[in-house]
Amino acid sequence: MTQRRMTALRQYARLECPGLWREHAAAQRREVIVFFREASLILADPQNDQPLTHWSLPAVQRLNNTIPAIYAPGDDHEGETVEIEEADMIAALSTVRGALESARPNPGRLRNLMLGGLLALVILSAFFVPRAIISHTIDVVPPATRTRLGEMALAEMVHVTGAPCAAPLGRAATETLATRVFGAASWRIIIVPEGLTHPVHLPNRQILIPAALVEGQDSPDAVAGAALAEGLRFAIEDPLRPLLKHAGIWATLRLLTTGALPEGAMDGYAEALAQATPADIPAEVLLTQFTVAKVPTTPWLRTLPPSTRTAALMDSEPFPAGAPVAIMDDNEWVSLSGICRE
């Protein structure tokens, strides 16, 4: 990274502004908050700051020369755009883009030598900086590819969990649960009949919850807490990271260069994910987010093994009388708890 770009990034660090986001060409524009970060632009829901999409900063393109400025996440943006009127944000994007352009080498007689050096760098990176390659791939993978990888991950999980429980009323109840917990139906909560001892999350905002957790409760509070906690783990670590670490560095390079993983790259991924120990979540983060979502912590904590429960969290229950806003009505809970039996 050039000194000029470093200076630009420091100048505009933590900048944010409102914008109008269109997810694809046929979608309606919606209000978002645009966050300027070191490697990316984050477009988030203004109601709860929940990220909706990440754009790789080097790939961002301006599509017009008027105000509001219209930006796209790259060449293959499929109609996804964001409109920005904030002068400081427009200046930040222009400055960083200019720094990137000035640092980009011009083609010339040393092209072959440079390509050879790049190939050598890639080979060395495969051995010495795999984390950097995986991080870069996560930053630049487009939403359509992330969606496709999420579908592939779910198909792989079925080998361990069996087909997701699919009773129609139960599936409708999972949508109600996702909207209640996350404030967005874009999250997908999936109940699976076997193979898991704890919830896991997949790319494309998918959370898998074992049926035993649902069927063993007399209210939806514990299930809501389990989903919310797994959503927090999603925020702590992008689910593409363990997927790409499992696939390996060469498969990641294949994804980076072609947009697709090689055949067999996900073999064994489901077993590894099911057996992995869930990431710890800081107690203060749990309490804050459960309070914001109006979900009690105690019902969920009681589903955890005694060795993993935190007494301080049990004692700090924000809603000792239960959820102040119902998770769902009784009929929906009956449908959810019977999702695998219908």
Tab-separated table of C-alpha atoms in Angstrom:
chain	number	residue	atom	x	y	z
A	1	MET	CA	0.000	0.000	0.000
A	2	THR	CA	1.433	3.363	-0.976
A	3	GLN	CA	2.117	6.152	1.503
A	4	ARG	CA	-0.472	8.285	-0.317
A	5	ARG	CA	-3.189	5.678	0.170
A	6	MET	CA	-2.233	5.198	3.838
A	7	THR	CA	-2.574	8.961	4.359
A	8	ALA	CA	-5.952	8.970	2.619
A	9	LEU	CA	-7.247	6.110	4.706
A	10	ARG	CA	-6.161	7.752	7.953
A	11	GLN	CA	-7.775	11.048	6.895
A	12	TYR	CA	-11.171	9.450	6.291
A	13	ALA	CA	-11.097	6.708	8.941
A	14	ARG	CA	-14.506	5.972	10.525
A	15	LEU	CA	-16.343	8.261	8.054
A	16	GLU	CA	-20.034	7.475	7.590
A	17	CYS	CA	-23.019	8.993	5.813
A	18	PRO	CA	-26.543	8.185	4.580
A	19	GLY	CA	-27.110	6.684	1.134
A	20	LEU	CA	-29.737	5.092	-1.104
A	21	TRP	CA	-28.929	1.460	-1.967
A	22	ARG	CA	-30.371	-0.576	-4.827
A	23	GLU	CA	-29.530	-4.286	-4.346
A	24	HIS	CA	-30.045	-5.141	-8.011
A	25	ALA	CA	-31.457	-3.521	-11.149
A	26	ALA	CA	-35.074	-4.506	-10.393
A	27	ALA	CA	-34.973	-3.641	-6.675
A	28	GLN	CA	-36.415	-0.575	-4.977
A	29	ARG	CA	-33.960	1.892	-3.474
A	30	ARG	CA	-33.697	1.788	0.316
A	31	GLU	CA	-32.020	3.998	2.884
A	32	VAL	CA	-28.698	2.752	4.289
A	33	ILE	CA	-25.778	4.036	6.314
A	34	VAL	CA	-22.470	3.913	4.406
A	35	PHE	CA	-19.399	3.245	6.575
A	36	PHE	CA	-15.918	3.971	5.165
A	37	ARG	CA	-13.426	1.378	6.430
A	38	GLU	CA	-9.814	0.534	5.575
A	39	ALA	CA	-10.568	-2.243	3.097
A	40	SER	CA	-14.227	-1.819	2.299
A	41	LEU	CA	-17.428	0.192	2.259
A	42	ILE	CA	-20.061	-1.281	4.564
A	43	LEU	CA	-23.713	-0.605	3.736
A	44	ALA	CA	-25.863	-1.098	6.836
A	45	ASP	CA	-29.478	-0.903	7.945
A	46	PRO	CA	-29.993	2.550	9.559
A	47	GLN	CA	-32.377	1.064	12.142
A	48	ASN	CA	-29.869	-1.289	13.784
A	49	ASP	CA	-26.518	-0.830	11.965
A	50	GLN	CA	-26.766	-4.452	10.766
A	51	PRO	CA	-24.465	-4.818	7.713
A	52	LEU	CA	-26.366	-5.502	4.484
A	53	THR	CA	-23.367	-5.810	2.162
A	54	HIS	CA	-19.622	-5.181	2.009
A	55	TRP	CA	-17.946	-3.578	-1.035
A	56	SER	CA	-14.227	-3.963	-1.626
A	57	LEU	CA	-12.843	-0.415	-1.562
A	58	PRO	CA	-10.369	-0.870	-4.469
A	59	ALA	CA	-13.181	-2.202	-6.705
A	60	VAL	CA	-15.692	0.628	-6.077
A	61	GLN	CA	-16.535	2.558	-9.251
A	62	ARG	CA	-18.299	5.876	-9.742
A	63	LEU	CA	-20.899	5.698	-12.517
A	64	ASN	CA	-21.667	9.411	-13.020
A	65	ASN	CA	-20.220	12.910	-12.695
A	66	THR	CA	-23.169	14.580	-10.988
A	67	ILE	CA	-24.628	14.816	-7.473
A	68	PRO	CA	-25.850	12.553	-6.005
A	69	ALA	CA	-22.823	10.445	-6.913
A	70	ILE	CA	-23.718	6.906	-7.935
A	71	TYR	CA	-21.309	4.074	-7.111
A	72	ALA	CA	-21.170	0.374	-7.976
A	73	PRO	CA	-19.196	-2.400	-6.245
A	74	GLY	CA	-17.234	-3.267	-9.420
A	75	ASP	CA	-17.505	-4.121	-13.101
A	76	ASP	CA	-19.869	-7.068	-12.567
A	77	HIS	CA	-22.307	-5.261	-10.282
A	78	GLU	CA	-25.586	-6.625	-11.739
A	79	GLY	CA	-27.310	-3.280	-11.216
A	80	GLU	CA	-26.301	-2.914	-7.553
A	81	THR	CA	-25.640	0.761	-6.747
A	82	VAL	CA	-25.580	3.276	-3.932
A	83	GLU	CA	-26.319	7.004	-4.227
A	84	ILE	CA	-24.362	9.385	-1.988
A	85	GLU	CA	-24.754	13.135	-1.548
A	86	GLU	CA	-22.375	13.659	1.399
A	87	ALA	CA	-19.434	15.714	0.101
A	88	ASP	CA	-16.911	14.293	2.588
A	89	MET	CA	-17.699	10.712	1.594
A	90	ILE	CA	-17.498	11.560	-2.135
A	91	ALA	CA	-14.139	13.239	-1.506
A	92	ALA	CA	-12.898	10.229	0.450
A	93	LEU	CA	-13.787	7.813	-2.318
A	94	SER	CA	-12.272	10.099	-4.956
A	95	THR	CA	-9.042	10.511	-2.986
A	96	VAL	CA	-8.543	6.802	-2.323
A	97	ARG	CA	-9.484	5.908	-5.899
A	98	GLY	CA	-6.943	8.444	-7.195
A	99	ALA	CA	-4.251	7.004	-4.944
A	100	LEU	CA	-4.984	3.509	-6.219
A	101	GLU	CA	-4.881	4.647	-9.858
A	102	SER	CA	-1.556	6.465	-9.414
A	103	ALA	CA	-0.051	3.390	-7.751
A	104	ARG	CA	-1.169	1.087	-10.569
A	105	PRO	CA	1.744	0.278	-12.924
A	106	ASN	CA	1.408	1.009	-16.642
A	107	PRO	CA	1.902	-1.867	-19.083
A	108	GLY	CA	5.234	-1.803	-20.919
A	109	ARG	CA	8.216	-3.820	-21.938
A	110	LEU	CA	8.612	-5.223	-18.405
A	111	ARG	CA	5.125	-6.794	-18.518
A	112	ASN	CA	6.371	-10.371	-18.797
A	113	LEU	CA	8.816	-9.876	-15.959
A	114	MET	CA	6.085	-8.380	-13.807
A	115	LEU	CA	3.711	-11.230	-14.588
A	116	GLY	CA	6.427	-13.692	-13.663
A	117	GLY	CA	6.998	-11.833	-10.414
A	118	LEU	CA	3.281	-11.828	-9.677
A	119	LEU	CA	3.118	-15.580	-10.246
A	120	ALA	CA	6.061	-16.071	-7.912
A	121	LEU	CA	4.363	-13.864	-5.337
A	122	VAL	CA	1.193	-15.927	-5.566
A	123	ILE	CA	3.166	-19.144	-5.117
A	124	LEU	CA	5.033	-17.723	-2.138
A	125	SER	CA	1.773	-16.410	-0.695
A	126	ALA	CA	0.312	-19.903	-0.851
A	127	PHE	CA	2.994	-20.999	1.560
A	128	PHE	CA	3.597	-17.931	3.710
A	129	VAL	CA	0.506	-15.721	3.759
A	130	PRO	CA	-2.590	-17.917	3.284
A	131	ARG	CA	-4.522	-15.861	5.832
A	132	ALA	CA	-3.946	-12.735	3.764
A	133	ILE	CA	-5.192	-14.425	0.598
A	134	ILE	CA	-8.286	-15.733	2.358
A	135	SER	CA	-8.967	-12.288	3.863
A	136	HIS	CA	-8.591	-10.628	0.472
A	137	THR	CA	-10.907	-13.169	-1.149
A	138	ILE	CA	-13.542	-12.551	1.530
A	139	ASP	CA	-13.268	-8.799	0.935
A	140	VAL	CA	-13.770	-8.983	-2.828
A	141	VAL	CA	-16.173	-11.906	-3.317
A	142	PRO	CA	-19.372	-10.495	-4.881
A	143	PRO	CA	-22.794	-11.031	-3.258
A	144	ALA	CA	-23.904	-13.459	-5.976
A	145	THR	CA	-20.885	-15.680	-5.317
A	146	ARG	CA	-21.455	-15.498	-1.569
A	147	THR	CA	-25.053	-16.602	-2.124
A	148	ARG	CA	-23.914	-19.508	-4.293
A	149	LEU	CA	-21.344	-20.597	-1.697
A	150	GLY	CA	-24.054	-20.467	0.983
A	151	GLU	CA	-26.228	-22.778	-1.095
A	152	MET	CA	-23.305	-25.145	-1.632
A	153	ALA	CA	-22.509	-25.127	2.093
A	154	LEU	CA	-26.112	-25.969	2.975
A	155	ALA	CA	-26.153	-28.811	0.437
A	156	GLU	CA	-22.964	-30.164	2.024
A	157	MET	CA	-24.439	-29.906	5.544
A	158	VAL	CA	-27.394	-32.076	4.514
A	159	HIS	CA	-25.015	-35.065	4.408
A	160	VAL	CA	-24.617	-34.677	8.183
A	161	THR	CA	-27.893	-33.137	9.330
A	162	GLY	CA	-30.397	-34.681	6.958
A	163	ALA	CA	-32.763	-32.532	4.914
A	164	PRO	CA	-33.977	-29.381	6.718
A	165	CYS	CA	-37.333	-29.745	8.439
A	166	ALA	CA	-39.859	-28.265	6.059
A	167	ALA	CA	-43.412	-28.306	7.462
A	168	PRO	CA	-44.994	-25.250	5.756
A	169	LEU	CA	-46.351	-23.593	8.899
A	170	GLY	CA	-43.094	-24.322	10.706
A	171	ARG	CA	-41.046	-22.700	7.939
A	172	ALA	CA	-43.291	-19.636	8.100
A	173	ALA	CA	-42.638	-19.528	11.857
A	174	THR	CA	-38.857	-19.520	11.259
A	175	GLU	CA	-39.312	-16.422	9.092
A	176	THR	CA	-41.263	-14.775	11.904
A	177	LEU	CA	-38.484	-15.723	14.308
A	178	ALA	CA	-35.751	-14.292	12.043
A	179	THR	CA	-37.622	-11.013	11.656
A	180	ARG	CA	-38.288	-10.764	15.400
A	181	VAL	CA	-34.694	-11.534	16.430
A	182	PHE	CA	-32.714	-9.746	13.722
A	183	GLY	CA	-35.233	-7.186	12.507
A	184	ALA	CA	-34.721	-8.547	8.990
A	185	ALA	CA	-36.270	-11.417	7.042
A	186	SER	CA	-33.023	-11.678	5.054
A	187	TRP	CA	-31.696	-13.967	7.794
A	188	ARG	CA	-32.688	-17.593	7.310
A	189	ILE	CA	-33.196	-19.865	10.326
A	190	ILE	CA	-33.174	-23.547	9.393
A	191	ILE	CA	-34.146	-26.385	11.738
A	192	VAL	CA	-32.337	-29.664	11.014
A	193	PRO	CA	-33.332	-33.086	12.388
A	194	GLU	CA	-29.941	-34.526	13.393
A	195	GLY	CA	-26.169	-34.237	13.258
A	196	LEU	CA	-25.728	-31.054	15.312
A	197	THR	CA	-25.294	-30.571	19.036
A	198	HIS	CA	-25.298	-26.776	18.759
A	199	PRO	CA	-26.309	-24.142	16.182
A	200	VAL	CA	-23.932	-23.290	13.335
A	201	HIS	CA	-23.950	-20.530	10.736
A	202	LEU	CA	-23.247	-20.640	7.004
A	203	PRO	CA	-22.506	-17.998	4.371
A	204	ASN	CA	-25.443	-15.913	3.159
A	205	ARG	CA	-26.918	-15.380	6.669
A	206	GLN	CA	-28.059	-18.956	7.263
A	207	ILE	CA	-28.309	-20.327	10.809
A	208	LEU	CA	-28.839	-24.048	11.386
A	209	ILE	CA	-30.449	-25.043	14.696
A	210	PRO	CA	-30.797	-28.672	15.853
A	211	ALA	CA	-34.368	-29.883	16.215
A	212	ALA	CA	-33.609	-31.167	19.716
A	213	LEU	CA	-33.136	-27.602	20.925
A	214	VAL	CA	-36.541	-26.593	19.577
A	215	GLU	CA	-38.452	-29.679	20.692
A	216	GLY	CA	-37.055	-29.585	24.226
A	217	GLN	CA	-38.463	-26.148	25.075
A	218	ASP	CA	-41.853	-24.924	26.270
A	219	SER	CA	-41.439	-21.439	24.753
A	220	PRO	CA	-39.537	-19.870	21.837
A	221	ASP	CA	-37.256	-17.810	24.098
A	222	ALA	CA	-34.362	-20.304	24.110
A	223	VAL	CA	-34.518	-20.793	20.348
A	224	ALA	CA	-34.547	-17.034	19.815
A	225	GLY	CA	-31.511	-16.699	22.095
A	226	ALA	CA	-29.655	-19.472	20.272
A	227	ALA	CA	-30.328	-17.824	16.909
A	228	LEU	CA	-29.267	-14.404	18.187
A	229	ALA	CA	-26.034	-15.764	19.692
A	230	GLU	CA	-25.168	-17.522	16.429
A	231	GLY	CA	-25.861	-14.308	14.547
A	232	LEU	CA	-23.342	-12.585	16.821
A	233	ARG	CA	-20.769	-15.271	15.982
A	234	PHE	CA	-21.506	-14.542	12.329
A	235	ALA	CA	-20.500	-10.926	13.009
A	236	ILE	CA	-17.347	-11.992	14.880
A	237	GLU	CA	-16.092	-14.234	12.069
A	238	ASP	CA	-17.327	-14.213	8.488
A	239	PRO	CA	-18.505	-17.787	7.774
A	240	LEU	CA	-16.572	-17.727	4.501
A	241	ARG	CA	-13.334	-17.837	6.518
A	242	PRO	CA	-13.714	-21.362	7.981
A	243	LEU	CA	-15.137	-22.544	4.650
A	244	LEU	CA	-12.122	-21.265	2.699
A	245	LYS	CA	-9.664	-22.478	5.341
A	246	HIS	CA	-11.190	-25.936	4.958
A	247	ALA	CA	-11.141	-25.744	1.147
A	248	GLY	CA	-7.455	-24.793	1.183
A	249	ILE	CA	-5.308	-22.091	-0.339
A	250	TRP	CA	-5.326	-23.420	-3.903
A	251	ALA	CA	-9.102	-23.736	-3.914
A	252	THR	CA	-9.294	-20.173	-2.552
A	253	LEU	CA	-7.038	-18.925	-5.342
A	254	ARG	CA	-9.280	-20.737	-7.816
A	255	LEU	CA	-12.303	-18.952	-6.347
A	256	LEU	CA	-10.467	-15.629	-6.465
A	257	THR	CA	-9.495	-16.014	-10.111
A	258	THR	CA	-12.497	-17.854	-11.589
A	259	GLY	CA	-15.358	-17.173	-9.177
A	260	ALA	CA	-15.877	-20.878	-8.429
A	261	LEU	CA	-14.427	-23.491	-6.078
A	262	PRO	CA	-12.990	-26.646	-7.635
A	263	GLU	CA	-14.990	-29.854	-7.375
A	264	GLY	CA	-14.547	-31.595	-4.022
A	265	ALA	CA	-13.271	-28.486	-2.217
A	266	MET	CA	-16.058	-28.751	0.383
A	267	ASP	CA	-15.668	-32.470	1.066
A	268	GLY	CA	-15.612	-32.953	4.850
A	269	TYR	CA	-16.636	-29.359	5.527
A	270	ALA	CA	-19.955	-30.338	7.138
A	271	GLU	CA	-18.331	-32.773	9.561
A	272	ALA	CA	-15.665	-30.240	10.527
A	273	LEU	CA	-18.214	-27.493	11.107
A	274	ALA	CA	-20.487	-29.738	13.167
A	275	GLN	CA	-17.565	-30.758	15.401
A	276	ALA	CA	-16.021	-27.302	15.791
A	277	THR	CA	-16.271	-25.572	19.162
A	278	PRO	CA	-18.500	-22.455	18.955
A	279	ALA	CA	-16.573	-19.206	19.210
A	280	ASP	CA	-16.773	-17.334	22.499
A	281	ILE	CA	-18.802	-14.123	22.521
A	282	PRO	CA	-17.792	-11.334	24.937
A	283	ALA	CA	-20.302	-11.095	27.793
A	284	GLU	CA	-20.810	-7.366	27.286
A	285	VAL	CA	-21.655	-7.931	23.612
A	286	LEU	CA	-24.158	-10.648	24.508
A	287	LEU	CA	-25.896	-8.528	27.118
A	288	THR	CA	-26.034	-5.478	24.863
A	289	GLN	CA	-27.429	-7.307	21.852
A	290	PHE	CA	-29.907	-9.420	23.803
A	291	THR	CA	-31.159	-6.225	25.456
A	292	VAL	CA	-31.503	-4.436	22.112
A	293	ALA	CA	-33.349	-7.425	20.612
A	294	LYS	CA	-35.538	-7.746	23.747
A	295	VAL	CA	-34.641	-11.425	24.121
A	296	PRO	CA	-33.974	-12.919	27.586
A	297	THR	CA	-30.605	-14.644	28.057
A	298	THR	CA	-31.479	-17.237	30.726
A	299	PRO	CA	-33.574	-19.678	28.608
A	300	TRP	CA	-30.752	-19.905	26.040
A	301	LEU	CA	-28.012	-20.181	28.689
A	302	ARG	CA	-29.826	-23.133	30.257
A	303	THR	CA	-29.517	-25.056	26.977
A	304	LEU	CA	-25.713	-24.837	27.137
A	305	PRO	CA	-23.513	-27.422	28.882
A	306	PRO	CA	-22.942	-26.383	32.520
A	307	SER	CA	-19.211	-25.974	31.850
A	308	THR	CA	-19.868	-23.248	29.256
A	309	ARG	CA	-22.456	-21.241	31.167
A	310	THR	CA	-21.381	-17.888	32.558
A	311	ALA	CA	-22.728	-17.196	36.051
A	312	ALA	CA	-22.281	-13.465	35.518
A	313	LEU	CA	-24.592	-13.615	32.514
A	314	MET	CA	-27.185	-15.593	34.450
A	315	ASP	CA	-27.071	-12.960	37.175
A	316	SER	CA	-27.279	-10.092	34.676
A	317	GLU	CA	-30.469	-11.238	32.961
A	318	PRO	CA	-31.974	-8.071	31.391
A	319	PHE	CA	-35.500	-9.533	31.324
A	320	PRO	CA	-36.061	-11.729	34.400
A	321	ALA	CA	-39.821	-11.758	33.777
A	322	GLY	CA	-39.387	-13.003	30.200
A	323	ALA	CA	-39.290	-11.311	26.818
A	324	PRO	CA	-41.003	-7.880	27.075
A	325	VAL	CA	-42.129	-8.272	23.450
A	326	ALA	CA	-43.458	-11.704	22.513
A	327	ILE	CA	-41.101	-13.712	20.311
A	328	MET	CA	-44.111	-15.129	18.458
A	329	ASP	CA	-47.705	-16.044	19.205
A	330	ASP	CA	-48.773	-19.450	20.556
A	331	ASN	CA	-49.918	-20.808	17.200
A	332	GLU	CA	-46.597	-19.910	15.586
A	333	TRP	CA	-44.687	-21.535	18.436
A	334	VAL	CA	-46.721	-24.735	18.062
A	335	SER	CA	-45.901	-24.737	14.352
A	336	LEU	CA	-42.215	-24.113	15.003
A	337	SER	CA	-41.885	-26.753	17.698
A	338	GLY	CA	-43.534	-29.292	15.363
A	339	ILE	CA	-41.624	-28.338	12.226
A	340	CYS	CA	-39.872	-31.716	12.007
A	341	ARG	CA	-42.933	-33.816	12.848
A	342	GLU	CA	-45.479	-32.619	10.279
